[in-house]
Amino acid sequence: MTVRLDLEDPIRYSHPAPPCAVVIFGANGDLTKRKLMPALYRLAYERRLPTGFAVLGVSRTAMTDDGFREKMRGSVKEFLEDSPFDESLWRGFGQVLFYTSGDVGDPALYEKLKARLEEVGQSRQTGGNALFYLSTQPSHYAPAVRGLRAAGLHRASLPGAWRRIVVEKPFGRDRQSAQELNHELQSVFPETAIYRIDHYLGKETVQNILAFRFGNGIFEPVWNRRYINHVQITAAEAIGVEGRGGYYQEAGALRDMVQNHLLQVMATVAMEPPAVFEPDAVRDERAKLLRSIKTLRPSEVAGNAAAGQYGPAVIGGTPVHGFREEPGVNPEAQTDTYAALTVEVENWRWAGVPFYIRSGKRLPKRVTDIAVQFNSAPLSMFEGASGREWPNLLVLRIQPEEGISLRFSSKRPGAGMRLRPVTMDFNYGASFGARSPGAYETLLLDALEGDATLYTREDMVDASWAVVQPVLDVWAGQKHNFPNYAAGSWGPKESDEMLARRNHAWRLP
Ligand code: BG6
């Protein structure tokens, strides 16, 4: 394979992953085309893939290997972000793609797959290692796992070779179905071979939270209830449901973003330092934090959670549908396209510090960030002069602009002690001048290397479902007054009221 090496950081590119075949279930689906294939191509571009490597796509649609290659070529060209498409690299990369069709519930598929894996493994020298990637609709997860076991594909036959399985979200639709899915997976694969993906953990800026907290001496001493007043975690999207109305109508924002991505981000912000930087040590701390979150009683849900659904609006002169008018959506849908939660952590570090989490579709802009607001100075000796106090605010910007900023007060030039807030800014791109790898690149490579640090474990998934379950239950039994926010606005007033109850307000990200 002809590859070009990006030599910005030679250490990063010095250990290619072990030989292996990646078997993608759902190879004809959206995720494969938008995320998985561009990420694999990009890893090939950076010479991170082993020489003994193959991708075996599996899906119901009949297609030849060449047909699959052509289709994937189009997808990579279309969805490759911030890097060029290289025809000469594709000529080599395309040749390692193979395809098998069949019905996920049909035992014959797995016999066919077994033969194909054997043949591809021989020709591509994959060393008997295989990573199965479940990227189908969730109802196909259990049949796929059972099919793999029945055909004996869950165990490698060569000594020292491995089998692993990556499971996409949604991981269950409530706590019980997640437990059932865990049980199903663990009856076939050991927990150490199960990789539950949460792509937010793969984002460079989310990983940087750990570097920021535990690689510096000055932040951790103030990272607690004595100095921090509250934390706001925002994941706003400007887009609507983008053709995913059918899926989204059943999911809603609380399941789609909060239960997984944002609680994992919160755990990263609030966890204790791990004893060592090793997968289970890091995951133990995240799990422990998630387990320390206070479980809401049904009577507490109204005061600590807010649901919203966008209605129609005209944005920049263009009329925009409300959620209920989106294709595939029931005109009376009770789905939350916005969810906000007040989370309390019951441990010595955080008791009494609210963590406010919000996520929504059709908000004014796409922005994900974490704002840590510190307590004000104990004496406001300049208050009279400035008229207003600006407590220190640390913002960890996850996307689209990646960086960290710290707000503090400064004296305005001139006579008197008049203060004004100013910010100290770190910008990822400007400081490193290099492209950050996409979350799927990082996570796929980690799975190939057997590093589960950024994957969620059974106890983490269960603990995060336990946080949202009381809210889901109360919301399910209630008729919401939807739509309650206009597309293009910052969400429903119920969400502002939730913070106002504690004398706080959402900041404008
Ligand atoms: C997915 C959700 O997990 O994350 C989508 O299903 C959402 O609804 C997406 O749009 C957001 O991811 P990102 O990386 O664009 O912030």
Short mmCIF file of C-alpha atoms and ligand atoms in Angstrom, two decimals:
data_model
loop_
_atom_site.label_atom_id
_atom_site.label_comp_id
_atom_site.label_asym_id
_atom_site.label_seq_id
_atom_site.Cartn_x
_atom_site.Cartn_y
_atom_site.Cartn_z
CA MET A 1 0.00 0.00 0.00
CA THR A 2 1.37 3.44 -0.85
CA VAL A 3 0.98 5.73 2.10
CA ARG A 4 2.16 9.18 2.89
CA LEU A 5 3.51 9.89 6.30
CA ASP A 6 2.53 13.00 8.16
CA LEU A 7 5.63 13.70 10.17
CA GLU A 8 4.34 16.40 12.45
CA ASP A 9 4.76 14.11 15.42
CA PRO A 10 6.98 11.09 14.73
CA ILE A 11 6.33 9.49 18.14
CA ARG A 12 2.63 9.42 17.54
CA TYR A 13 3.12 7.49 14.31
CA SER A 14 5.75 5.05 15.44
CA HIS A 15 3.62 2.12 16.65
CA PRO A 16 1.24 0.70 14.09
CA ALA A 17 -1.60 -1.42 15.47
CA PRO A 18 -1.32 -5.25 15.38
CA PRO A 19 -2.57 -7.09 12.28
CA CYS A 20 -6.31 -7.58 12.23
CA ALA A 21 -9.57 -7.70 10.29
CA VAL A 22 -12.33 -5.22 11.10
CA VAL A 23 -15.76 -6.71 10.44
CA ILE A 24 -18.40 -3.98 10.18
CA PHE A 25 -22.04 -4.98 10.62
CA GLY A 26 -24.15 -2.25 9.04
CA ALA A 27 -21.54 -1.59 6.34
CA ASN A 28 -24.14 -0.02 4.09
CA GLY A 29 -25.34 2.37 6.79
CA ASP A 30 -24.88 5.98 7.59
CA LEU A 31 -22.25 5.67 10.31
CA THR A 32 -19.97 3.54 8.14
CA LYS A 33 -20.12 6.04 5.35
CA ARG A 34 -19.89 9.23 7.40
CA LYS A 35 -17.54 8.24 10.19
CA LEU A 36 -15.99 4.76 10.16
CA MET A 37 -14.64 4.61 6.62
CA PRO A 38 -13.25 8.17 6.58
CA ALA A 39 -11.60 7.44 9.96
CA LEU A 40 -10.02 4.19 8.70
CA TYR A 41 -8.84 5.93 5.54
CA ARG A 42 -7.32 8.69 7.62
CA LEU A 43 -5.52 6.13 9.80
CA ALA A 44 -4.13 4.57 6.63
CA TYR A 45 -2.99 8.03 5.53
CA GLU A 46 -1.12 8.44 8.78
CA ARG A 47 0.41 4.96 8.55
CA ARG A 48 -1.29 3.84 11.74
CA LEU A 49 -2.83 0.74 10.19
CA PRO A 50 -0.86 -2.51 10.23
CA THR A 51 0.36 -4.10 7.01
CA GLY A 52 -1.82 -7.14 7.76
CA PHE A 53 -5.14 -5.36 7.66
CA ALA A 54 -8.57 -5.90 6.11
CA VAL A 55 -12.08 -4.53 6.44
CA LEU A 56 -14.96 -6.90 5.86
CA GLY A 57 -18.27 -5.11 5.42
CA VAL A 58 -21.46 -6.98 6.26
CA SER A 59 -24.94 -5.83 5.40
CA ARG A 60 -28.20 -7.08 3.94
CA THR A 61 -27.76 -5.43 0.51
CA ALA A 62 -26.16 -7.65 -2.13
CA MET A 63 -22.92 -6.11 -3.41
CA THR A 64 -19.60 -7.29 -4.78
CA ASP A 65 -16.28 -6.39 -3.16
CA ASP A 66 -15.71 -3.94 -6.00
CA GLY A 67 -19.17 -2.45 -5.60
CA PHE A 68 -18.45 -1.91 -1.90
CA ARG A 69 -15.06 -0.37 -2.66
CA GLU A 70 -16.58 2.06 -5.14
CA LYS A 71 -19.29 3.04 -2.70
CA MET A 72 -16.80 3.60 0.12
CA ARG A 73 -14.57 5.62 -2.17
CA GLY A 74 -17.47 8.00 -2.77
CA SER A 75 -18.20 8.20 0.96
CA VAL A 76 -14.62 8.88 1.96
CA LYS A 77 -14.37 11.60 -0.67
CA GLU A 78 -17.58 13.16 0.54
CA PHE A 79 -17.09 12.92 4.29
CA LEU A 80 -13.35 13.22 4.80
CA GLU A 81 -13.03 16.32 6.94
CA ASP A 82 -10.11 18.72 6.87
CA SER A 83 -7.79 16.51 4.84
CA PRO A 84 -7.38 15.89 1.11
CA PHE A 85 -8.46 12.73 -0.69
CA ASP A 86 -5.39 11.00 -2.11
CA GLU A 87 -6.10 8.79 -5.15
CA SER A 88 -2.84 6.87 -4.91
CA LEU A 89 -3.47 6.06 -1.25
CA TRP A 90 -6.99 4.96 -2.08
CA ARG A 91 -5.72 2.50 -4.69
CA GLY A 92 -3.93 0.61 -1.94
CA PHE A 93 -6.53 1.13 0.77
CA GLY A 94 -9.48 0.16 -1.45
CA GLN A 95 -7.88 -3.25 -2.03
CA VAL A 96 -8.15 -4.18 1.66
CA LEU A 97 -11.94 -3.73 1.66
CA PHE A 98 -14.17 -6.79 1.24
CA TYR A 99 -17.88 -7.37 1.51
CA THR A 100 -20.36 -10.10 2.45
CA SER A 101 -24.14 -9.80 2.38
CA GLY A 102 -26.78 -11.56 4.41
CA ASP A 103 -29.51 -11.29 6.98
CA VAL A 104 -28.24 -10.71 10.50
CA GLY A 105 -30.76 -13.22 11.91
CA ASP A 106 -29.81 -15.97 9.45
CA PRO A 107 -27.26 -18.58 10.64
CA ALA A 108 -26.10 -18.97 7.02
CA LEU A 109 -24.64 -15.44 7.14
CA TYR A 110 -22.22 -16.42 9.90
CA GLU A 111 -21.05 -19.55 8.09
CA LYS A 112 -20.42 -17.41 5.03
CA LEU A 113 -18.68 -14.83 7.18
CA LYS A 114 -16.51 -17.46 8.76
CA ALA A 115 -15.31 -18.74 5.40
CA ARG A 116 -14.75 -15.19 4.15
CA LEU A 117 -12.86 -14.16 7.26
CA GLU A 118 -10.65 -17.20 6.92
CA GLU A 119 -9.92 -16.45 3.27
CA VAL A 120 -9.37 -12.72 3.77
CA GLY A 121 -7.29 -13.43 6.88
CA GLN A 122 -4.99 -15.67 4.86
CA SER A 123 -4.62 -13.33 1.94
CA ARG A 124 -4.22 -10.20 4.04
CA GLN A 125 -2.22 -11.84 6.85
CA THR A 126 -4.44 -10.55 9.65
CA GLY A 127 -3.00 -12.98 12.19
CA GLY A 128 -6.40 -14.44 13.16
CA ASN A 129 -7.35 -11.22 15.00
CA ALA A 130 -10.79 -9.74 14.42
CA LEU A 131 -12.63 -6.68 15.64
CA PHE A 132 -16.39 -6.91 15.13
CA TYR A 133 -18.09 -3.54 14.91
CA LEU A 134 -21.86 -3.39 15.53
CA SER A 135 -23.12 -0.38 13.65
CA THR A 136 -26.56 -1.74 12.76
CA GLN A 137 -29.90 -0.74 14.19
CA PRO A 138 -29.87 -1.72 17.88
CA SER A 139 -32.46 -4.49 17.46
CA HIS A 140 -29.80 -6.37 15.45
CA TYR A 141 -27.16 -6.35 18.20
CA ALA A 142 -28.42 -9.44 20.04
CA PRO A 143 -28.98 -11.55 16.89
CA ALA A 144 -25.51 -10.62 15.63
CA VAL A 145 -23.85 -11.58 18.90
CA ARG A 146 -25.73 -14.90 18.98
CA GLY A 147 -24.87 -15.57 15.35
CA LEU A 148 -21.17 -14.97 16.02
CA ARG A 149 -21.24 -17.40 18.92
CA ALA A 150 -23.16 -20.10 17.03
CA ALA A 151 -20.55 -20.02 14.27
CA GLY A 152 -17.70 -19.99 16.79
CA LEU A 153 -16.52 -16.62 15.52
CA HIS A 154 -16.37 -15.12 19.00
CA ARG A 155 -13.18 -17.05 19.78
CA ALA A 156 -9.96 -16.87 17.83
CA SER A 157 -8.58 -20.22 16.76
CA LEU A 158 -4.93 -19.23 16.46
CA PRO A 159 -2.96 -19.13 19.73
CA GLY A 160 -2.50 -15.59 21.00
CA ALA A 161 -5.02 -14.15 18.54
CA TRP A 162 -7.95 -12.06 19.79
CA ARG A 163 -11.59 -11.24 19.12
CA ARG A 164 -13.16 -7.96 20.24
CA ILE A 165 -16.52 -6.35 19.74
CA VAL A 166 -17.35 -2.65 19.47
CA VAL A 167 -20.95 -1.69 20.23
CA GLU A 168 -22.37 1.60 18.97
CA LYS A 169 -24.88 3.70 20.82
CA PRO A 170 -27.74 3.71 21.64
CA PHE A 171 -26.81 1.22 24.34
CA GLY A 172 -30.33 0.27 25.40
CA ARG A 173 -33.30 2.62 25.61
CA ASP A 174 -33.59 2.48 29.40
CA ARG A 175 -31.74 0.97 32.32
CA GLN A 176 -33.35 -2.42 32.01
CA SER A 177 -32.79 -2.88 28.28
CA ALA A 178 -29.16 -1.77 28.74
CA GLN A 179 -28.73 -4.42 31.44
CA GLU A 180 -30.23 -7.02 29.11
CA LEU A 181 -27.89 -6.01 26.32
CA ASN A 182 -24.92 -6.18 28.68
CA HIS A 183 -25.99 -9.63 29.72
CA GLU A 184 -26.35 -10.73 26.10
CA LEU A 185 -22.88 -9.46 25.22
CA GLN A 186 -21.24 -10.89 28.31
CA SER A 187 -22.72 -14.31 27.70
CA VAL A 188 -20.58 -14.44 24.55
CA PHE A 189 -17.59 -12.11 25.02
CA PRO A 190 -15.59 -11.40 28.18
CA GLU A 191 -16.01 -7.82 29.46
CA THR A 192 -12.39 -7.12 28.46
CA ALA A 193 -13.33 -7.79 24.82
CA ILE A 194 -16.41 -5.53 24.84
CA TYR A 195 -15.85 -1.95 23.66
CA ARG A 196 -18.91 0.28 24.18
CA ILE A 197 -18.28 3.38 22.16
CA ASP A 198 -19.09 6.90 23.24
CA HIS A 199 -17.53 9.12 20.63
CA TYR A 200 -17.40 12.14 22.97
CA LEU A 201 -14.72 10.39 25.00
CA GLY A 202 -12.62 10.14 21.84
CA LYS A 203 -12.72 13.88 21.20
CA GLU A 204 -9.30 15.39 21.65
CA THR A 205 -10.64 18.23 23.77
CA VAL A 206 -12.48 15.86 26.12
CA GLN A 207 -9.26 13.91 26.62
CA ASN A 208 -7.52 17.20 27.24
CA ILE A 209 -9.68 17.72 30.34
CA LEU A 210 -7.61 14.97 31.97
CA ALA A 211 -4.36 16.58 30.87
CA PHE A 212 -5.56 19.96 32.11
CA ARG A 213 -6.62 18.64 35.49
CA PHE A 214 -3.96 16.06 36.26
CA GLY A 215 -0.98 17.33 34.26
CA ASN A 216 -0.88 20.72 36.01
CA GLY A 217 -0.29 21.66 39.60
CA ILE A 218 -2.46 24.74 39.98
CA PHE A 219 -5.97 23.66 39.01
CA GLU A 220 -6.61 20.53 41.06
CA PRO A 221 -6.26 22.25 44.45
CA VAL A 222 -9.18 24.57 43.59
CA TRP A 223 -11.23 21.92 41.78
CA ASN A 224 -13.77 21.39 44.52
CA ARG A 225 -16.71 22.76 46.50
CA ARG A 226 -14.59 25.27 48.41
CA TYR A 227 -13.78 27.23 45.26
CA ILE A 228 -16.25 26.19 42.57
CA ASN A 229 -19.73 27.64 42.66
CA HIS A 230 -21.31 25.62 39.87
CA VAL A 231 -20.58 24.01 36.52
CA GLN A 232 -22.52 24.34 33.25
CA ILE A 233 -22.15 21.74 30.50
CA THR A 234 -23.69 22.73 27.17
CA ALA A 235 -24.00 20.74 23.95
CA ALA A 236 -25.97 22.89 21.55
CA GLU A 237 -26.69 21.96 17.96
CA ALA A 238 -28.02 24.29 15.30
CA ILE A 239 -29.22 21.42 13.14
CA GLY A 240 -32.57 19.70 13.53
CA VAL A 241 -33.04 15.96 13.22
CA GLU A 242 -31.64 15.83 9.67
CA GLY A 243 -33.62 12.93 8.23
CA ARG A 244 -33.31 10.90 11.46
CA GLY A 245 -36.86 11.78 12.59
CA GLY A 246 -37.87 8.14 12.99
CA TYR A 247 -34.98 7.28 15.31
CA TYR A 248 -35.00 10.57 17.14
CA GLN A 249 -38.71 10.56 17.84
CA GLU A 250 -38.20 7.42 19.95
CA ALA A 251 -34.97 8.63 21.54
CA GLY A 252 -35.15 12.33 22.44
CA ALA A 253 -32.36 14.56 23.72
CA LEU A 254 -32.06 13.04 27.19
CA ARG A 255 -31.37 9.57 25.79
CA ASP A 256 -29.51 10.72 22.67
CA MET A 257 -27.01 13.10 24.29
CA VAL A 258 -27.29 13.35 28.07
CA GLN A 259 -27.40 9.72 29.21
CA ASN A 260 -24.21 8.94 27.34
CA HIS A 261 -22.06 11.78 25.97
CA LEU A 262 -22.71 14.51 28.51
CA LEU A 263 -22.65 12.35 31.62
CA GLN A 264 -19.34 10.90 30.45
CA VAL A 265 -18.01 14.41 29.91
CA MET A 266 -19.25 15.40 33.34
CA ALA A 267 -17.58 12.35 34.89
CA THR A 268 -14.32 13.42 33.23
CA VAL A 269 -14.65 16.91 34.71
CA ALA A 270 -15.56 15.72 38.19
CA MET A 271 -13.80 12.37 38.77
CA GLU A 272 -10.99 11.83 41.26
CA PRO A 273 -7.45 11.45 39.91
CA PRO A 274 -6.78 7.83 38.95
CA ALA A 275 -3.90 6.05 40.69
CA VAL A 276 -2.27 5.38 37.31
CA PHE A 277 -3.19 6.29 33.76
CA GLU A 278 -4.39 2.83 32.79
CA PRO A 279 -7.73 1.79 31.30
CA ASP A 280 -9.33 0.31 34.38
CA ALA A 281 -7.92 2.85 36.80
CA VAL A 282 -9.41 5.69 34.72
CA ARG A 283 -12.68 3.85 34.20
CA ASP A 284 -12.94 3.03 37.91
CA GLU A 285 -12.87 6.74 38.71
CA ARG A 286 -15.42 7.65 36.05
CA ALA A 287 -17.71 4.86 37.27
CA LYS A 288 -17.29 5.92 40.90
CA LEU A 289 -18.25 9.49 40.04
CA LEU A 290 -21.32 8.41 38.10
CA ARG A 291 -22.38 6.25 41.03
CA SER A 292 -22.06 9.26 43.36
CA ILE A 293 -24.67 11.25 41.45
CA LYS A 294 -27.79 11.74 43.48
CA THR A 295 -30.78 9.77 42.20
CA LEU A 296 -33.81 12.01 41.85
CA ARG A 297 -37.05 11.01 43.51
CA PRO A 298 -40.09 11.36 41.21
CA SER A 299 -41.20 14.41 43.19
CA GLU A 300 -37.80 16.07 42.56
CA VAL A 301 -37.84 15.67 38.80
CA ALA A 302 -39.89 18.77 38.01
CA GLY A 303 -37.44 21.01 39.88
CA ASN A 304 -34.29 19.43 38.50
CA ALA A 305 -35.04 18.64 34.88
CA ALA A 306 -36.52 20.55 31.97
CA ALA A 307 -37.75 19.23 28.64
CA GLY A 308 -38.23 21.17 25.45
CA GLN A 309 -39.29 20.67 21.87
CA TYR A 310 -38.67 23.15 19.07
CA GLY A 311 -41.49 24.73 17.19
CA PRO A 312 -41.40 26.39 13.76
CA ALA A 313 -39.59 29.67 13.25
CA VAL A 314 -38.07 31.86 10.60
CA ILE A 315 -34.29 31.87 10.91
CA GLY A 316 -32.32 34.39 8.86
CA GLY A 317 -35.32 34.86 6.59
CA THR A 318 -35.77 31.13 6.00
CA PRO A 319 -38.78 29.31 7.46
CA VAL A 320 -37.73 26.31 9.55
CA HIS A 321 -39.99 23.38 10.48
CA GLY A 322 -40.93 22.62 14.03
CA PHE A 323 -39.99 19.11 15.21
CA ARG A 324 -43.52 17.83 14.72
CA GLU A 325 -43.45 18.86 11.07
CA GLU A 326 -40.17 17.05 10.36
CA PRO A 327 -40.39 14.03 7.99
CA GLY A 328 -41.15 10.77 9.78
CA VAL A 329 -42.29 12.49 12.97
CA ASN A 330 -45.69 12.06 14.56
CA PRO A 331 -47.50 15.46 14.58
CA GLU A 332 -48.25 14.95 18.27
CA ALA A 333 -44.84 13.62 19.29
CA GLN A 334 -43.95 14.13 22.95
CA THR A 335 -40.23 13.84 22.17
CA ASP A 336 -37.77 16.13 23.96
CA THR A 337 -35.47 17.83 21.45
CA TYR A 338 -34.00 19.75 24.39
CA ALA A 339 -33.16 18.40 27.82
CA ALA A 340 -31.62 20.09 30.83
CA LEU A 341 -30.71 18.50 34.12
CA THR A 342 -29.40 19.65 37.47
CA VAL A 343 -27.03 17.01 38.75
CA GLU A 344 -25.70 16.81 42.28
CA VAL A 345 -22.69 14.74 43.19
CA GLU A 346 -22.83 13.30 46.66
CA ASN A 347 -19.19 13.12 47.61
CA TRP A 348 -16.75 15.17 49.70
CA ARG A 349 -15.37 17.05 46.74
CA TRP A 350 -18.64 18.20 45.21
CA ALA A 351 -21.45 18.18 47.81
CA GLY A 352 -23.60 21.27 47.23
CA VAL A 353 -22.14 22.19 43.81
CA PRO A 354 -24.76 21.95 41.07
CA PHE A 355 -23.74 20.64 37.67
CA TYR A 356 -26.17 21.94 35.06
CA ILE A 357 -26.29 19.95 31.85
CA ARG A 358 -28.21 20.97 28.72
CA SER A 359 -28.43 19.76 25.16
CA GLY A 360 -30.75 20.64 22.34
CA LYS A 361 -31.37 20.63 18.64
CA ARG A 362 -32.14 23.80 16.68
CA LEU A 363 -30.46 26.11 19.16
CA PRO A 364 -28.81 29.28 17.84
CA LYS A 365 -25.42 27.68 17.12
CA ARG A 366 -23.32 24.55 17.39
CA VAL A 367 -21.23 24.74 20.50
CA THR A 368 -20.12 22.30 23.17
CA ASP A 369 -18.37 23.61 26.23
CA ILE A 370 -17.93 23.28 29.96
CA ALA A 371 -18.04 26.43 32.05
CA VAL A 372 -16.69 26.22 35.57
CA GLN A 373 -17.76 29.18 37.63
CA PHE A 374 -15.69 29.94 40.70
CA ASN A 375 -16.89 31.61 43.88
CA SER A 376 -16.57 35.36 44.02
CA ALA A 377 -13.78 36.97 46.01
CA PRO A 378 -14.76 36.96 49.69
CA LEU A 379 -14.74 40.76 49.84
CA SER A 380 -16.02 42.90 47.00
CA MET A 381 -13.87 45.87 47.74
CA PHE A 382 -14.15 47.23 44.20
CA GLU A 383 -17.84 46.60 43.82
CA GLY A 384 -18.87 50.19 44.22
CA ALA A 385 -16.44 51.27 41.54
CA SER A 386 -17.23 48.63 38.94
CA GLY A 387 -20.94 48.34 39.57
CA ARG A 388 -20.88 44.64 38.84
CA GLU A 389 -18.99 41.50 39.79
CA TRP A 390 -17.62 39.00 37.31
CA PRO A 391 -16.71 35.80 39.10
CA ASN A 392 -13.80 33.86 37.61
CA LEU A 393 -14.99 31.58 34.85
CA LEU A 394 -13.01 28.82 33.26
CA VAL A 395 -14.39 27.60 29.95
CA LEU A 396 -13.21 24.34 28.41
CA ARG A 397 -14.26 24.62 24.77
CA ILE A 398 -14.87 21.22 23.19
CA GLN A 399 -16.18 22.27 19.76
CA PRO A 400 -16.28 23.71 17.19
CA GLU A 401 -13.57 26.05 18.41
CA GLU A 402 -11.25 24.06 20.67
CA GLY A 403 -9.49 25.65 23.59
CA ILE A 404 -9.59 26.91 27.13
CA SER A 405 -10.22 30.40 28.46
CA LEU A 406 -10.11 31.96 31.88
CA ARG A 407 -12.06 35.08 32.73
CA PHE A 408 -10.82 37.39 35.44
CA SER A 409 -11.28 41.01 36.42
CA SER A 410 -8.83 43.66 35.48
CA LYS A 411 -8.50 47.34 36.20
CA ARG A 412 -9.64 49.58 33.40
CA PRO A 413 -6.97 52.06 32.37
CA GLY A 414 -7.39 55.50 33.80
CA ALA A 415 -8.46 57.08 37.02
CA GLY A 416 -10.32 55.16 39.74
CA MET A 417 -10.65 51.44 40.39
CA ARG A 418 -13.06 50.46 37.71
CA LEU A 419 -12.90 46.79 36.80
CA ARG A 420 -13.68 44.98 33.63
CA PRO A 421 -13.66 41.25 32.83
CA VAL A 422 -10.91 40.08 30.48
CA THR A 423 -9.97 36.61 29.26
CA MET A 424 -6.81 34.62 28.94
CA ASP A 425 -7.14 32.32 25.99
CA PHE A 426 -5.60 29.09 24.81
CA ASN A 427 -6.53 27.99 21.33
CA TYR A 428 -5.71 24.44 20.30
CA GLY A 429 -5.19 25.08 16.60
CA ALA A 430 -3.04 28.17 17.10
CA SER A 431 -0.85 26.53 19.77
CA PHE A 432 -0.20 23.22 18.08
CA GLY A 433 -0.76 24.12 14.45
CA ALA A 434 -1.70 20.50 13.79
CA ARG A 435 -4.97 18.88 12.93
CA SER A 436 -6.58 17.03 15.86
CA PRO A 437 -7.51 13.43 15.02
CA GLY A 438 -11.25 12.84 14.83
CA ALA A 439 -12.93 10.94 17.65
CA TYR A 440 -13.53 7.84 15.52
CA GLU A 441 -9.89 7.70 14.45
CA THR A 442 -8.75 7.75 18.06
CA LEU A 443 -11.31 5.22 19.21
CA LEU A 444 -10.88 2.77 16.34
CA LEU A 445 -7.14 2.77 16.81
CA ASP A 446 -7.52 2.25 20.56
CA ALA A 447 -9.78 -0.75 19.96
CA LEU A 448 -7.26 -2.23 17.51
CA GLU A 449 -4.56 -1.75 20.11
CA GLY A 450 -6.69 -3.18 22.92
CA ASP A 451 -6.82 0.07 24.89
CA ALA A 452 -10.25 0.50 26.48
CA THR A 453 -9.50 3.69 28.46
CA LEU A 454 -11.90 5.76 26.34
CA TYR A 455 -14.61 3.12 26.10
CA THR A 456 -17.42 2.75 28.60
CA ARG A 457 -17.66 -0.22 30.91
CA GLU A 458 -20.79 -2.05 32.02
CA ASP A 459 -20.91 -0.29 35.42
CA MET A 460 -20.51 3.16 33.82
CA VAL A 461 -23.36 2.55 31.41
CA ASP A 462 -25.58 1.26 34.19
CA ALA A 463 -24.77 4.17 36.50
CA SER A 464 -25.54 6.74 33.83
CA TRP A 465 -28.85 5.10 33.00
CA ALA A 466 -29.63 5.18 36.73
CA VAL A 467 -29.21 8.99 36.64
CA VAL A 468 -31.66 9.63 33.82
CA GLN A 469 -34.15 6.82 34.47
CA PRO A 470 -36.30 8.70 37.06
CA VAL A 471 -36.55 11.63 34.64
CA LEU A 472 -37.49 9.39 31.73
CA ASP A 473 -40.14 7.72 33.88
CA VAL A 474 -41.72 10.98 35.01
CA TRP A 475 -41.62 12.49 31.51
CA ALA A 476 -43.18 9.36 30.01
CA GLY A 477 -46.21 9.71 32.27
CA GLN A 478 -46.77 13.37 31.56
CA LYS A 479 -48.20 15.37 28.67
CA HIS A 480 -45.74 18.11 27.82
CA ASN A 481 -46.81 21.49 26.64
CA PHE A 482 -44.84 21.15 23.38
CA PRO A 483 -43.55 22.90 21.36
CA ASN A 484 -42.13 25.23 24.01
CA TYR A 485 -39.19 26.89 22.29
CA ALA A 486 -38.81 28.39 18.86
CA ALA A 487 -36.25 26.90 16.51
CA GLY A 488 -33.15 29.08 16.69
CA SER A 489 -33.67 30.13 20.32
CA TRP A 490 -31.81 29.06 23.47
CA GLY A 491 -34.44 26.58 24.69
CA PRO A 492 -37.55 26.63 26.87
CA LYS A 493 -38.15 29.01 29.77
CA GLU A 494 -38.52 25.99 32.07
CA SER A 495 -34.79 25.48 31.69
CA ASP A 496 -34.02 29.07 32.73
CA GLU A 497 -36.38 28.67 35.68
CA MET A 498 -34.56 25.54 36.75
CA LEU A 499 -31.36 27.56 37.25
CA ALA A 500 -33.14 30.63 38.61
CA ARG A 501 -34.36 28.49 41.50
CA ARG A 502 -30.75 28.37 42.68
CA ASN A 503 -30.02 31.97 41.74
CA HIS A 504 -28.07 30.99 38.67
CA ALA A 505 -28.53 31.67 34.97
CA TRP A 506 -27.34 29.95 31.81
CA ARG A 507 -24.46 31.79 30.26
CA LEU A 508 -24.47 32.58 26.57
CA PRO A 509 -21.85 30.28 25.06
C1 BG6 B 1 -24.82 11.56 18.24
C2 BG6 B 1 -26.28 11.87 18.34
O1 BG6 B 1 -24.46 10.56 19.16
O2 BG6 B 1 -24.07 12.74 18.51
C3 BG6 B 1 -26.67 12.99 17.38
O3 BG6 B 1 -27.05 10.71 18.05
C4 BG6 B 1 -25.79 14.19 17.60
O4 BG6 B 1 -28.04 13.34 17.52
C5 BG6 B 1 -24.32 13.79 17.60
O5 BG6 B 1 -26.04 15.12 16.55
C6 BG6 B 1 -23.45 14.94 17.99
O6 BG6 B 1 -22.11 14.59 17.80
P1 BG6 B 1 -21.00 15.69 17.50
O7 BG6 B 1 -19.72 14.92 17.51
O8 BG6 B 1 -21.35 16.28 16.17
O9 BG6 B 1 -21.11 16.68 18.60
#
